[in-house]
């Protein structure tokens, strides 16, 4: 008996009706890479409109991926476009950017003044827009915006910022103002909506009058590493592997910043001595020339007096160096320390708080 067969056309229809039997090609891109490539396929105006809706950390990740993705082949473009088509067919629409989207549509149809009034009716307790913008401002810029204000105003603003930029603003205030601001922070009760609106208006005026695009800044690997170092528990062991799955080059840059040259100053004499045995002499001279004399003593105490005197003389004779030259030299020494730690010859940190 002959085996039953279907006409070629009907067989194709059945195959299409059973997609689970048709193996899908294995993705060659991460999700972030697909998004980055899709944005690069758009014209500049369309891409900018989409990127304007992103958070600072999302923009940094997408921007870094755009720079690192290299040559974009046809199959990569196809995968990025297919991912977009799949998402566009979703029967759900994400909520987080809805408020921004509605505001933009209102402004286009009504103008900014009427749109603001309408949004206040629709959303009577919106987050102040200028205080939101403060998340993007460098501490040095924030300082210029408020340094002449009353300490009570400065204290209220610092309480609305993240701890790290708030601390940097405080550290750069005039010394006679710092204690007053800290006292206001310590004794301040609930901040009224009126006070928040006043600070928001102040920031809007100052930003518009004094600063343009140069006022904006977006974190970076160094800030990410600082958060990991300051956090509790084994953030390095949990956060970095997760980031590496999405963006390996970014994870490597963050890891490079987890142990800095300044942290070498906290090492014990035995560990420092082991590092100095392998350090290139020129790199050491350039690295030490860029730090204060008191900090240099940490290195000199781990040398013989003759060797220390020789390094001191060479530092004095060394011509002026650029900041980049100093940082490059310091980075070489940190890389050496990391290599020794990975080989098990030294420990950077110690106990449960090891940096490496």
mmCIF file of C-alpha atoms in Angstrom:
data_model
loop_
_atom_site.group_PDB
_atom_site.id
_atom_site.type_symbol
_atom_site.label_atom_id
_atom_site.label_comp_id
_atom_site.label_asym_id
_atom_site.label_seq_id
_atom_site.Cartn_x
_atom_site.Cartn_y
_atom_site.Cartn_z
ATOM 1 C CA UNK A 1 0.000 0.000 0.000
ATOM 2 C CA UNK A 2 1.426 3.324 -0.972
ATOM 3 C CA UNK A 3 2.088 5.881 1.782
ATOM 4 C CA UNK A 4 -0.441 8.717 1.734
ATOM 5 C CA UNK A 5 1.117 12.013 0.677
ATOM 6 C CA UNK A 6 -0.268 15.507 0.489
ATOM 7 C CA UNK A 7 0.113 17.864 -2.429
ATOM 8 C CA UNK A 8 3.052 20.196 -1.946
ATOM 9 C CA UNK A 9 0.846 23.268 -1.382
ATOM 10 C CA UNK A 10 -1.287 21.634 1.302
ATOM 11 C CA UNK A 11 1.782 20.340 3.131
ATOM 12 C CA UNK A 12 3.168 23.864 3.292
ATOM 13 C CA UNK A 13 -0.118 25.100 4.772
ATOM 14 C CA UNK A 14 0.015 22.443 7.486
ATOM 15 C CA UNK A 15 3.631 23.337 8.306
ATOM 16 C CA UNK A 16 2.628 26.973 8.713
ATOM 17 C CA UNK A 17 -0.192 25.918 11.040
ATOM 18 C CA UNK A 18 2.320 24.081 13.245
ATOM 19 C CA UNK A 19 4.948 26.806 13.947
ATOM 20 C CA UNK A 20 6.174 24.972 17.007
ATOM 21 C CA UNK A 21 7.536 22.264 14.681
ATOM 22 C CA UNK A 22 9.608 24.779 12.718
ATOM 23 C CA UNK A 23 12.800 25.558 14.629
ATOM 24 C CA UNK A 24 13.461 29.268 15.044
ATOM 25 C CA UNK A 25 16.930 30.578 14.249
ATOM 26 C CA UNK A 26 19.025 31.218 17.335
ATOM 27 C CA UNK A 27 19.275 34.951 18.145
ATOM 28 C CA UNK A 28 22.656 36.493 17.399
ATOM 29 C CA UNK A 29 22.018 39.708 19.302
ATOM 30 C CA UNK A 30 21.135 40.648 22.861
ATOM 31 C CA UNK A 31 17.939 42.580 23.472
ATOM 32 C CA UNK A 32 19.895 45.791 24.049
ATOM 33 C CA UNK A 33 21.823 45.303 20.798
ATOM 34 C CA UNK A 34 18.571 44.826 18.886
ATOM 35 C CA UNK A 35 17.188 48.067 20.308
ATOM 36 C CA UNK A 36 20.417 49.949 19.537
ATOM 37 C CA UNK A 37 20.526 48.708 15.933
ATOM 38 C CA UNK A 38 16.842 49.470 15.399
ATOM 39 C CA UNK A 39 17.387 53.071 16.573
ATOM 40 C CA UNK A 40 20.349 53.428 14.203
ATOM 41 C CA UNK A 41 18.160 52.262 11.304
ATOM 42 C CA UNK A 42 15.765 55.168 11.930
ATOM 43 C CA UNK A 43 16.433 58.709 10.777
ATOM 44 C CA UNK A 44 17.953 61.014 13.393
ATOM 45 C CA UNK A 45 14.722 62.814 14.262
ATOM 46 C CA UNK A 46 12.736 59.623 14.832
ATOM 47 C CA UNK A 47 15.526 58.063 16.885
ATOM 48 C CA UNK A 48 15.898 61.221 18.991
ATOM 49 C CA UNK A 49 12.155 61.264 19.721
ATOM 50 C CA UNK A 50 12.337 57.704 21.073
ATOM 51 C CA UNK A 51 15.543 58.258 23.039
ATOM 52 C CA UNK A 52 14.062 61.370 24.676
ATOM 53 C CA UNK A 53 11.683 59.056 26.560
ATOM 54 C CA UNK A 54 14.472 56.971 28.081
ATOM 55 C CA UNK A 55 15.872 57.155 31.591
ATOM 56 C CA UNK A 56 19.530 58.179 32.095
ATOM 57 C CA UNK A 57 20.729 54.614 32.747
ATOM 58 C CA UNK A 58 18.856 53.353 29.667
ATOM 59 C CA UNK A 59 20.387 56.070 27.492
ATOM 60 C CA UNK A 60 23.870 55.234 28.745
ATOM 61 C CA UNK A 61 23.408 51.531 28.049
ATOM 62 C CA UNK A 62 21.968 52.134 24.562
ATOM 63 C CA UNK A 63 24.643 54.709 23.706
ATOM 64 C CA UNK A 64 27.469 52.423 24.825
ATOM 65 C CA UNK A 65 25.998 49.559 22.810
ATOM 66 C CA UNK A 66 25.737 51.738 19.691
ATOM 67 C CA UNK A 67 29.435 52.530 19.942
ATOM 68 C CA UNK A 68 30.465 48.937 20.561
ATOM 69 C CA UNK A 69 28.275 46.960 18.182
ATOM 70 C CA UNK A 70 30.778 47.228 15.302
ATOM 71 C CA UNK A 71 29.837 46.359 11.722
ATOM 72 C CA UNK A 72 26.095 45.817 11.374
ATOM 73 C CA UNK A 73 25.428 42.927 8.993
ATOM 74 C CA UNK A 74 22.188 42.244 7.143
ATOM 75 C CA UNK A 75 21.156 39.397 9.452
ATOM 76 C CA UNK A 76 21.639 41.693 12.446
ATOM 77 C CA UNK A 77 19.390 44.349 10.865
ATOM 78 C CA UNK A 78 16.780 41.698 10.086
ATOM 79 C CA UNK A 79 16.789 40.450 13.666
ATOM 80 C CA UNK A 80 16.411 43.987 15.054
ATOM 81 C CA UNK A 81 13.492 44.720 12.734
ATOM 82 C CA UNK A 82 11.801 41.393 13.496
ATOM 83 C CA UNK A 83 12.062 42.132 17.202
ATOM 84 C CA UNK A 84 10.365 45.497 16.654
ATOM 85 C CA UNK A 85 7.579 43.890 14.603
ATOM 86 C CA UNK A 86 7.004 41.293 17.337
ATOM 87 C CA UNK A 87 6.783 43.988 20.009
ATOM 88 C CA UNK A 88 4.445 46.123 17.906
ATOM 89 C CA UNK A 89 2.016 43.184 17.671
ATOM 90 C CA UNK A 90 1.773 42.928 21.450
ATOM 91 C CA UNK A 91 -1.727 43.337 22.834
ATOM 92 C CA UNK A 92 -0.404 45.442 25.721
ATOM 93 C CA UNK A 93 0.943 48.989 25.928
ATOM 94 C CA UNK A 94 3.455 49.828 28.686
ATOM 95 C CA UNK A 95 2.345 52.351 31.304
ATOM 96 C CA UNK A 96 5.512 54.144 32.586
ATOM 97 C CA UNK A 97 5.841 56.627 29.698
ATOM 98 C CA UNK A 98 2.091 57.229 29.288
ATOM 99 C CA UNK A 99 2.165 60.491 31.224
ATOM 100 C CA UNK A 100 4.991 61.824 29.074
ATOM 101 C CA UNK A 101 3.218 60.727 25.924
ATOM 102 C CA UNK A 102 -0.064 62.413 26.927
ATOM 103 C CA UNK A 103 1.745 65.620 27.882
ATOM 104 C CA UNK A 104 3.556 65.772 24.545
ATOM 105 C CA UNK A 105 0.316 65.248 22.634
ATOM 106 C CA UNK A 106 -1.401 67.956 24.692
ATOM 107 C CA UNK A 107 1.437 70.408 24.055
ATOM 108 C CA UNK A 108 1.321 69.773 20.302
ATOM 109 C CA UNK A 109 -2.437 70.308 20.147
ATOM 110 C CA UNK A 110 -2.986 73.022 22.794
ATOM 111 C CA UNK A 111 0.360 74.722 23.252
ATOM 112 C CA UNK A 112 2.517 74.558 26.411
ATOM 113 C CA UNK A 113 0.424 76.864 28.644
ATOM 114 C CA UNK A 114 -2.964 75.243 28.025
ATOM 115 C CA UNK A 115 -1.375 71.805 28.061
ATOM 116 C CA UNK A 116 0.105 72.437 31.511
ATOM 117 C CA UNK A 117 -3.303 73.516 32.799
ATOM 118 C CA UNK A 118 -4.941 70.433 31.308
ATOM 119 C CA UNK A 119 -2.311 68.124 32.797
ATOM 120 C CA UNK A 120 -2.866 69.637 36.238
ATOM 121 C CA UNK A 121 -6.542 68.678 35.906
ATOM 122 C CA UNK A 122 -5.730 65.189 34.686
ATOM 123 C CA UNK A 123 -2.831 64.601 37.079
ATOM 124 C CA UNK A 124 -3.128 66.987 40.050
ATOM 125 C CA UNK A 125 0.023 65.743 41.791
ATOM 126 C CA UNK A 126 2.686 65.549 39.087
ATOM 127 C CA UNK A 127 6.344 65.205 39.952
ATOM 128 C CA UNK A 128 8.008 68.647 39.517
ATOM 129 C CA UNK A 129 9.638 68.677 36.108
ATOM 130 C CA UNK A 130 12.742 70.694 37.056
ATOM 131 C CA UNK A 131 13.417 68.548 40.108
ATOM 132 C CA UNK A 132 13.227 65.546 37.783
ATOM 133 C CA UNK A 133 15.730 67.304 35.517
ATOM 134 C CA UNK A 134 18.068 67.724 38.488
ATOM 135 C CA UNK A 135 18.772 63.976 38.232
ATOM 136 C CA UNK A 136 20.596 64.776 34.984
ATOM 137 C CA UNK A 137 22.642 67.708 36.270
ATOM 138 C CA UNK A 138 26.233 67.429 37.393
ATOM 139 C CA UNK A 139 26.766 68.408 41.053
ATOM 140 C CA UNK A 140 28.999 71.287 39.929
ATOM 141 C CA UNK A 141 26.070 72.649 37.893
ATOM 142 C CA UNK A 142 23.607 72.225 40.751
ATOM 143 C CA UNK A 143 26.033 74.094 42.994
ATOM 144 C CA UNK A 144 26.049 77.102 40.645
ATOM 145 C CA UNK A 145 22.261 77.059 40.575
ATOM 146 C CA UNK A 146 21.759 77.287 44.342
ATOM 147 C CA UNK A 147 24.984 78.469 45.984
ATOM 148 C CA UNK A 148 23.576 81.986 46.582
ATOM 149 C CA UNK A 149 20.253 80.769 47.960
ATOM 150 C CA UNK A 150 19.132 80.680 51.591
ATOM 151 C CA UNK A 151 20.496 77.633 53.482
ATOM 152 C CA UNK A 152 16.909 76.437 54.036
ATOM 153 C CA UNK A 153 16.362 76.256 50.272
ATOM 154 C CA UNK A 154 19.674 74.465 49.721
ATOM 155 C CA UNK A 155 18.861 71.981 52.493
ATOM 156 C CA UNK A 156 15.448 71.216 51.010
ATOM 157 C CA UNK A 157 16.973 70.642 47.562
ATOM 158 C CA UNK A 158 19.645 68.307 48.962
ATOM 159 C CA UNK A 159 16.961 66.217 50.617
ATOM 160 C CA UNK A 160 15.297 65.743 47.218
ATOM 161 C CA UNK A 161 18.494 64.592 45.487
ATOM 162 C CA UNK A 162 20.211 61.221 45.614
ATOM 163 C CA UNK A 163 22.786 60.997 48.434
ATOM 164 C CA UNK A 164 25.930 61.023 46.275
ATOM 165 C CA UNK A 165 25.271 64.214 44.251
ATOM 166 C CA UNK A 166 23.759 65.868 47.334
ATOM 167 C CA UNK A 167 26.939 65.154 49.305
ATOM 168 C CA UNK A 168 29.100 66.546 46.506
ATOM 169 C CA UNK A 169 27.070 69.752 46.362
ATOM 170 C CA UNK A 170 27.387 70.117 50.139
ATOM 171 C CA UNK A 171 31.151 69.486 50.045
ATOM 172 C CA UNK A 172 31.674 72.323 47.568
ATOM 173 C CA UNK A 173 29.591 74.941 49.372
ATOM 174 C CA UNK A 174 31.513 77.694 51.235
ATOM 175 C CA UNK A 175 32.692 76.391 54.604
ATOM 176 C CA UNK A 176 30.623 78.889 56.605
ATOM 177 C CA UNK A 177 27.451 77.708 54.831
ATOM 178 C CA UNK A 178 28.018 73.955 55.155
ATOM 179 C CA UNK A 179 27.280 73.693 58.873
ATOM 180 C CA UNK A 180 24.139 75.816 58.551
ATOM 181 C CA UNK A 181 22.846 73.648 55.702
ATOM 182 C CA UNK A 182 23.535 70.425 57.620
ATOM 183 C CA UNK A 183 21.755 71.873 60.653
ATOM 184 C CA UNK A 184 18.737 72.734 58.477
ATOM 185 C CA UNK A 185 18.736 69.211 57.053
ATOM 186 C CA UNK A 186 18.827 67.711 60.551
ATOM 187 C CA UNK A 187 15.970 69.857 61.884
ATOM 188 C CA UNK A 188 13.746 70.048 58.801
ATOM 189 C CA UNK A 189 10.284 68.581 59.110
ATOM 190 C CA UNK A 190 8.000 67.583 56.231
ATOM 191 C CA UNK A 191 8.600 69.670 53.110
ATOM 192 C CA UNK A 192 5.361 71.305 51.977
ATOM 193 C CA UNK A 193 4.100 71.150 48.410
ATOM 194 C CA UNK A 194 4.465 74.930 48.298
ATOM 195 C CA UNK A 195 8.162 74.645 49.103
ATOM 196 C CA UNK A 196 8.622 71.954 46.454
ATOM 197 C CA UNK A 197 6.900 74.136 43.864
ATOM 198 C CA UNK A 198 9.094 77.074 44.839
ATOM 199 C CA UNK A 199 12.301 75.058 44.432
ATOM 200 C CA UNK A 200 11.052 73.645 41.151
ATOM 201 C CA UNK A 201 10.343 77.160 39.848
ATOM 202 C CA UNK A 202 13.747 78.372 41.025
ATOM 203 C CA UNK A 203 15.518 75.549 39.219
ATOM 204 C CA UNK A 204 13.517 76.197 36.053
ATOM 205 C CA UNK A 205 14.524 79.844 36.042
ATOM 206 C CA UNK A 206 18.179 79.211 36.823
ATOM 207 C CA UNK A 207 18.574 76.378 34.308
ATOM 208 C CA UNK A 208 16.957 78.406 31.565
ATOM 209 C CA UNK A 209 19.000 81.533 32.303
ATOM 210 C CA UNK A 210 22.442 80.026 32.861
ATOM 211 C CA UNK A 211 22.944 76.657 31.244
ATOM 212 C CA UNK A 212 22.478 74.855 27.980
ATOM 213 C CA UNK A 213 23.201 71.258 26.929
ATOM 214 C CA UNK A 214 26.590 71.328 28.684
ATOM 215 C CA UNK A 215 24.755 71.140 32.004
ATOM 216 C CA UNK A 216 23.655 67.577 31.315
ATOM 217 C CA UNK A 217 25.625 64.561 32.370
ATOM 218 C CA UNK A 218 25.018 60.834 32.337
ATOM 219 C CA UNK A 219 26.630 58.729 35.070
ATOM 220 C CA UNK A 220 29.121 56.202 33.719
ATOM 221 C CA UNK A 221 31.045 53.113 34.732
ATOM 222 C CA UNK A 222 32.833 54.984 37.518
ATOM 223 C CA UNK A 223 29.561 56.003 39.199
ATOM 224 C CA UNK A 224 28.186 52.482 38.776
ATOM 225 C CA UNK A 225 31.287 51.043 40.445
ATOM 226 C CA UNK A 226 30.981 53.546 43.295
ATOM 227 C CA UNK A 227 27.431 52.347 43.941
ATOM 228 C CA UNK A 228 28.577 48.725 44.004
ATOM 229 C CA UNK A 229 31.465 49.513 46.364
ATOM 230 C CA UNK A 230 29.172 51.449 48.700
ATOM 231 C CA UNK A 231 26.368 48.885 48.684
ATOM 232 C CA UNK A 232 25.798 46.146 51.213
ATOM 233 C CA UNK A 233 26.328 42.474 50.480
ATOM 234 C CA UNK A 234 27.964 40.935 47.455
ATOM 235 C CA UNK A 235 26.666 43.368 44.834
ATOM 236 C CA UNK A 236 29.675 42.691 42.634
ATOM 237 C CA UNK A 237 28.919 38.975 42.576
ATOM 238 C CA UNK A 238 25.250 39.431 41.694
ATOM 239 C CA UNK A 239 25.051 42.640 39.640
ATOM 240 C CA UNK A 240 28.057 42.292 37.334
ATOM 241 C CA UNK A 241 27.221 38.802 35.988
ATOM 242 C CA UNK A 242 23.677 39.990 35.214
ATOM 243 C CA UNK A 243 24.995 43.075 33.376
ATOM 244 C CA UNK A 244 27.557 40.940 31.539
ATOM 245 C CA UNK A 245 24.774 38.810 30.060
ATOM 246 C CA UNK A 246 23.244 41.926 28.504
ATOM 247 C CA UNK A 247 26.350 44.003 27.813
ATOM 248 C CA UNK A 248 29.724 42.346 28.454
ATOM 249 C CA UNK A 249 31.913 45.378 27.520
ATOM 250 C CA UNK A 250 29.981 47.592 29.932
ATOM 251 C CA UNK A 251 30.398 45.046 32.739
ATOM 252 C CA UNK A 252 34.153 45.004 32.078
ATOM 253 C CA UNK A 253 34.352 48.800 32.289
ATOM 254 C CA UNK A 254 32.472 48.803 35.587
ATOM 255 C CA UNK A 255 34.715 46.073 36.966
ATOM 256 C CA UNK A 256 37.791 48.101 36.030
ATOM 257 C CA UNK A 257 36.481 50.926 38.214
ATOM 258 C CA UNK A 258 35.722 48.725 41.240
ATOM 259 C CA UNK A 259 39.278 49.012 42.470
ATOM 260 C CA UNK A 260 40.838 52.434 41.942
ATOM 261 C CA UNK A 261 44.295 53.857 42.429
ATOM 262 C CA UNK A 262 43.123 55.703 45.552
ATOM 263 C CA UNK A 263 42.211 52.349 47.114
ATOM 264 C CA UNK A 264 45.850 51.288 46.879
ATOM 265 C CA UNK A 265 46.558 53.812 49.638
ATOM 266 C CA UNK A 266 44.560 51.630 52.058
ATOM 267 C CA UNK A 267 46.617 48.488 51.482
ATOM 268 C CA UNK A 268 48.955 47.050 54.110
ATOM 269 C CA UNK A 269 52.725 47.386 53.725
ATOM 270 C CA UNK A 270 53.246 43.748 52.741
ATOM 271 C CA UNK A 271 50.706 43.922 49.898
ATOM 272 C CA UNK A 272 52.026 47.269 48.704
ATOM 273 C CA UNK A 273 55.584 45.945 48.771
ATOM 274 C CA UNK A 274 54.617 42.992 46.584
ATOM 275 C CA UNK A 275 53.010 45.308 44.045
ATOM 276 C CA UNK A 276 56.022 47.622 43.965
ATOM 277 C CA UNK A 277 58.335 44.713 43.108
ATOM 278 C CA UNK A 278 56.731 44.459 39.647
ATOM 279 C CA UNK A 279 55.808 48.089 38.987
ATOM 280 C CA UNK A 280 57.415 49.808 36.012
ATOM 281 C CA UNK A 281 59.608 52.631 37.329
ATOM 282 C CA UNK A 282 58.377 55.262 34.857
ATOM 283 C CA UNK A 283 54.746 54.385 35.522
ATOM 284 C CA UNK A 284 55.320 54.732 39.265
ATOM 285 C CA UNK A 285 56.950 58.158 38.874
ATOM 286 C CA UNK A 286 54.146 59.447 36.645
ATOM 287 C CA UNK A 287 51.468 58.018 38.940
ATOM 288 C CA UNK A 288 52.959 59.530 42.100
ATOM 289 C CA UNK A 289 53.565 62.907 40.488
ATOM 290 C CA UNK A 290 49.808 63.327 40.227
ATOM 291 C CA UNK A 291 49.020 62.840 43.938
ATOM 292 C CA UNK A 292 49.705 64.762 47.148
ATOM 293 C CA UNK A 293 53.033 64.259 48.939
ATOM 294 C CA UNK A 294 51.294 62.789 51.987
ATOM 295 C CA UNK A 295 49.780 60.072 49.810
ATOM 296 C CA UNK A 296 53.156 59.316 48.219
ATOM 297 C CA UNK A 297 54.486 58.359 51.640
ATOM 298 C CA UNK A 298 52.284 55.246 51.583
ATOM 299 C CA UNK A 299 54.430 54.010 48.697
ATOM 300 C CA UNK A 300 57.761 55.306 50.037
ATOM 301 C CA UNK A 301 57.321 53.508 53.382
ATOM 302 C CA UNK A 302 57.302 50.212 51.502
ATOM 303 C CA UNK A 303 60.693 50.901 49.812
ATOM 304 C CA UNK A 304 64.202 51.126 51.044
ATOM 305 C CA UNK A 305 65.245 54.680 51.950
ATOM 306 C CA UNK A 306 67.660 54.705 49.008
ATOM 307 C CA UNK A 307 64.977 53.638 46.534
ATOM 308 C CA UNK A 308 62.469 56.132 47.966
ATOM 309 C CA UNK A 309 64.984 58.990 47.716
ATOM 310 C CA UNK A 310 65.685 58.055 44.090
ATOM 311 C CA UNK A 311 61.971 58.082 43.194
ATOM 312 C CA UNK A 312 61.496 61.426 44.958
ATOM 313 C CA UNK A 313 64.358 62.955 42.935
ATOM 314 C CA UNK A 314 62.945 61.641 39.670
ATOM 315 C CA UNK A 315 59.501 63.010 40.512
ATOM 316 C CA UNK A 316 61.018 66.451 41.020
ATOM 317 C CA UNK A 317 62.936 66.266 37.738
ATOM 318 C CA UNK A 318 59.993 64.911 35.740
ATOM 319 C CA UNK A 319 58.448 67.512 33.459
ATOM 320 C CA UNK A 320 54.825 68.540 33.855
ATOM 321 C CA UNK A 321 52.382 65.803 32.930
ATOM 322 C CA UNK A 322 48.876 65.965 31.571
ATOM 323 C CA UNK A 323 46.051 64.579 33.683
ATOM 324 C CA UNK A 324 45.616 61.827 31.084
ATOM 325 C CA UNK A 325 49.274 60.738 31.428
ATOM 326 C CA UNK A 326 48.920 60.526 35.208
ATOM 327 C CA UNK A 327 45.674 58.541 34.983
ATOM 328 C CA UNK A 328 47.173 56.145 32.423
ATOM 329 C CA UNK A 329 50.129 55.471 34.710
ATOM 330 C CA UNK A 330 47.867 54.926 37.716
ATOM 331 C CA UNK A 331 45.700 52.582 35.661
ATOM 332 C CA UNK A 332 48.762 50.445 34.806
ATOM 333 C CA UNK A 333 49.539 50.014 38.500
ATOM 334 C CA UNK A 334 45.927 49.125 39.304
ATOM 335 C CA UNK A 335 45.921 46.553 36.478
ATOM 336 C CA UNK A 336 49.088 45.016 37.907
ATOM 337 C CA UNK A 337 47.479 44.849 41.364
ATOM 338 C CA UNK A 338 44.394 43.173 39.891
ATOM 339 C CA UNK A 339 46.540 40.619 38.059
ATOM 340 C CA UNK A 340 48.424 39.765 41.260
ATOM 341 C CA UNK A 341 45.112 39.396 43.091
ATOM 342 C CA UNK A 342 43.712 37.098 40.403
ATOM 343 C CA UNK A 343 46.875 34.980 40.667
ATOM 344 C CA UNK A 344 46.347 34.701 44.419
ATOM 345 C CA UNK A 345 49.567 36.513 45.344
ATOM 346 C CA UNK A 346 47.834 39.409 47.125
ATOM 347 C CA UNK A 347 44.399 40.230 48.489
ATOM 348 C CA UNK A 348 42.786 43.550 47.698
ATOM 349 C CA UNK A 349 40.387 44.413 50.497
ATOM 350 C CA UNK A 350 40.262 41.404 52.749
ATOM 351 C CA UNK A 351 37.597 39.206 54.325
ATOM 352 C CA UNK A 352 34.040 39.410 53.054
ATOM 353 C CA UNK A 353 34.651 42.882 51.619
ATOM 354 C CA UNK A 354 37.234 41.962 49.001
ATOM 355 C CA UNK A 355 37.265 44.174 45.951
ATOM 356 C CA UNK A 356 38.624 41.434 43.693
#
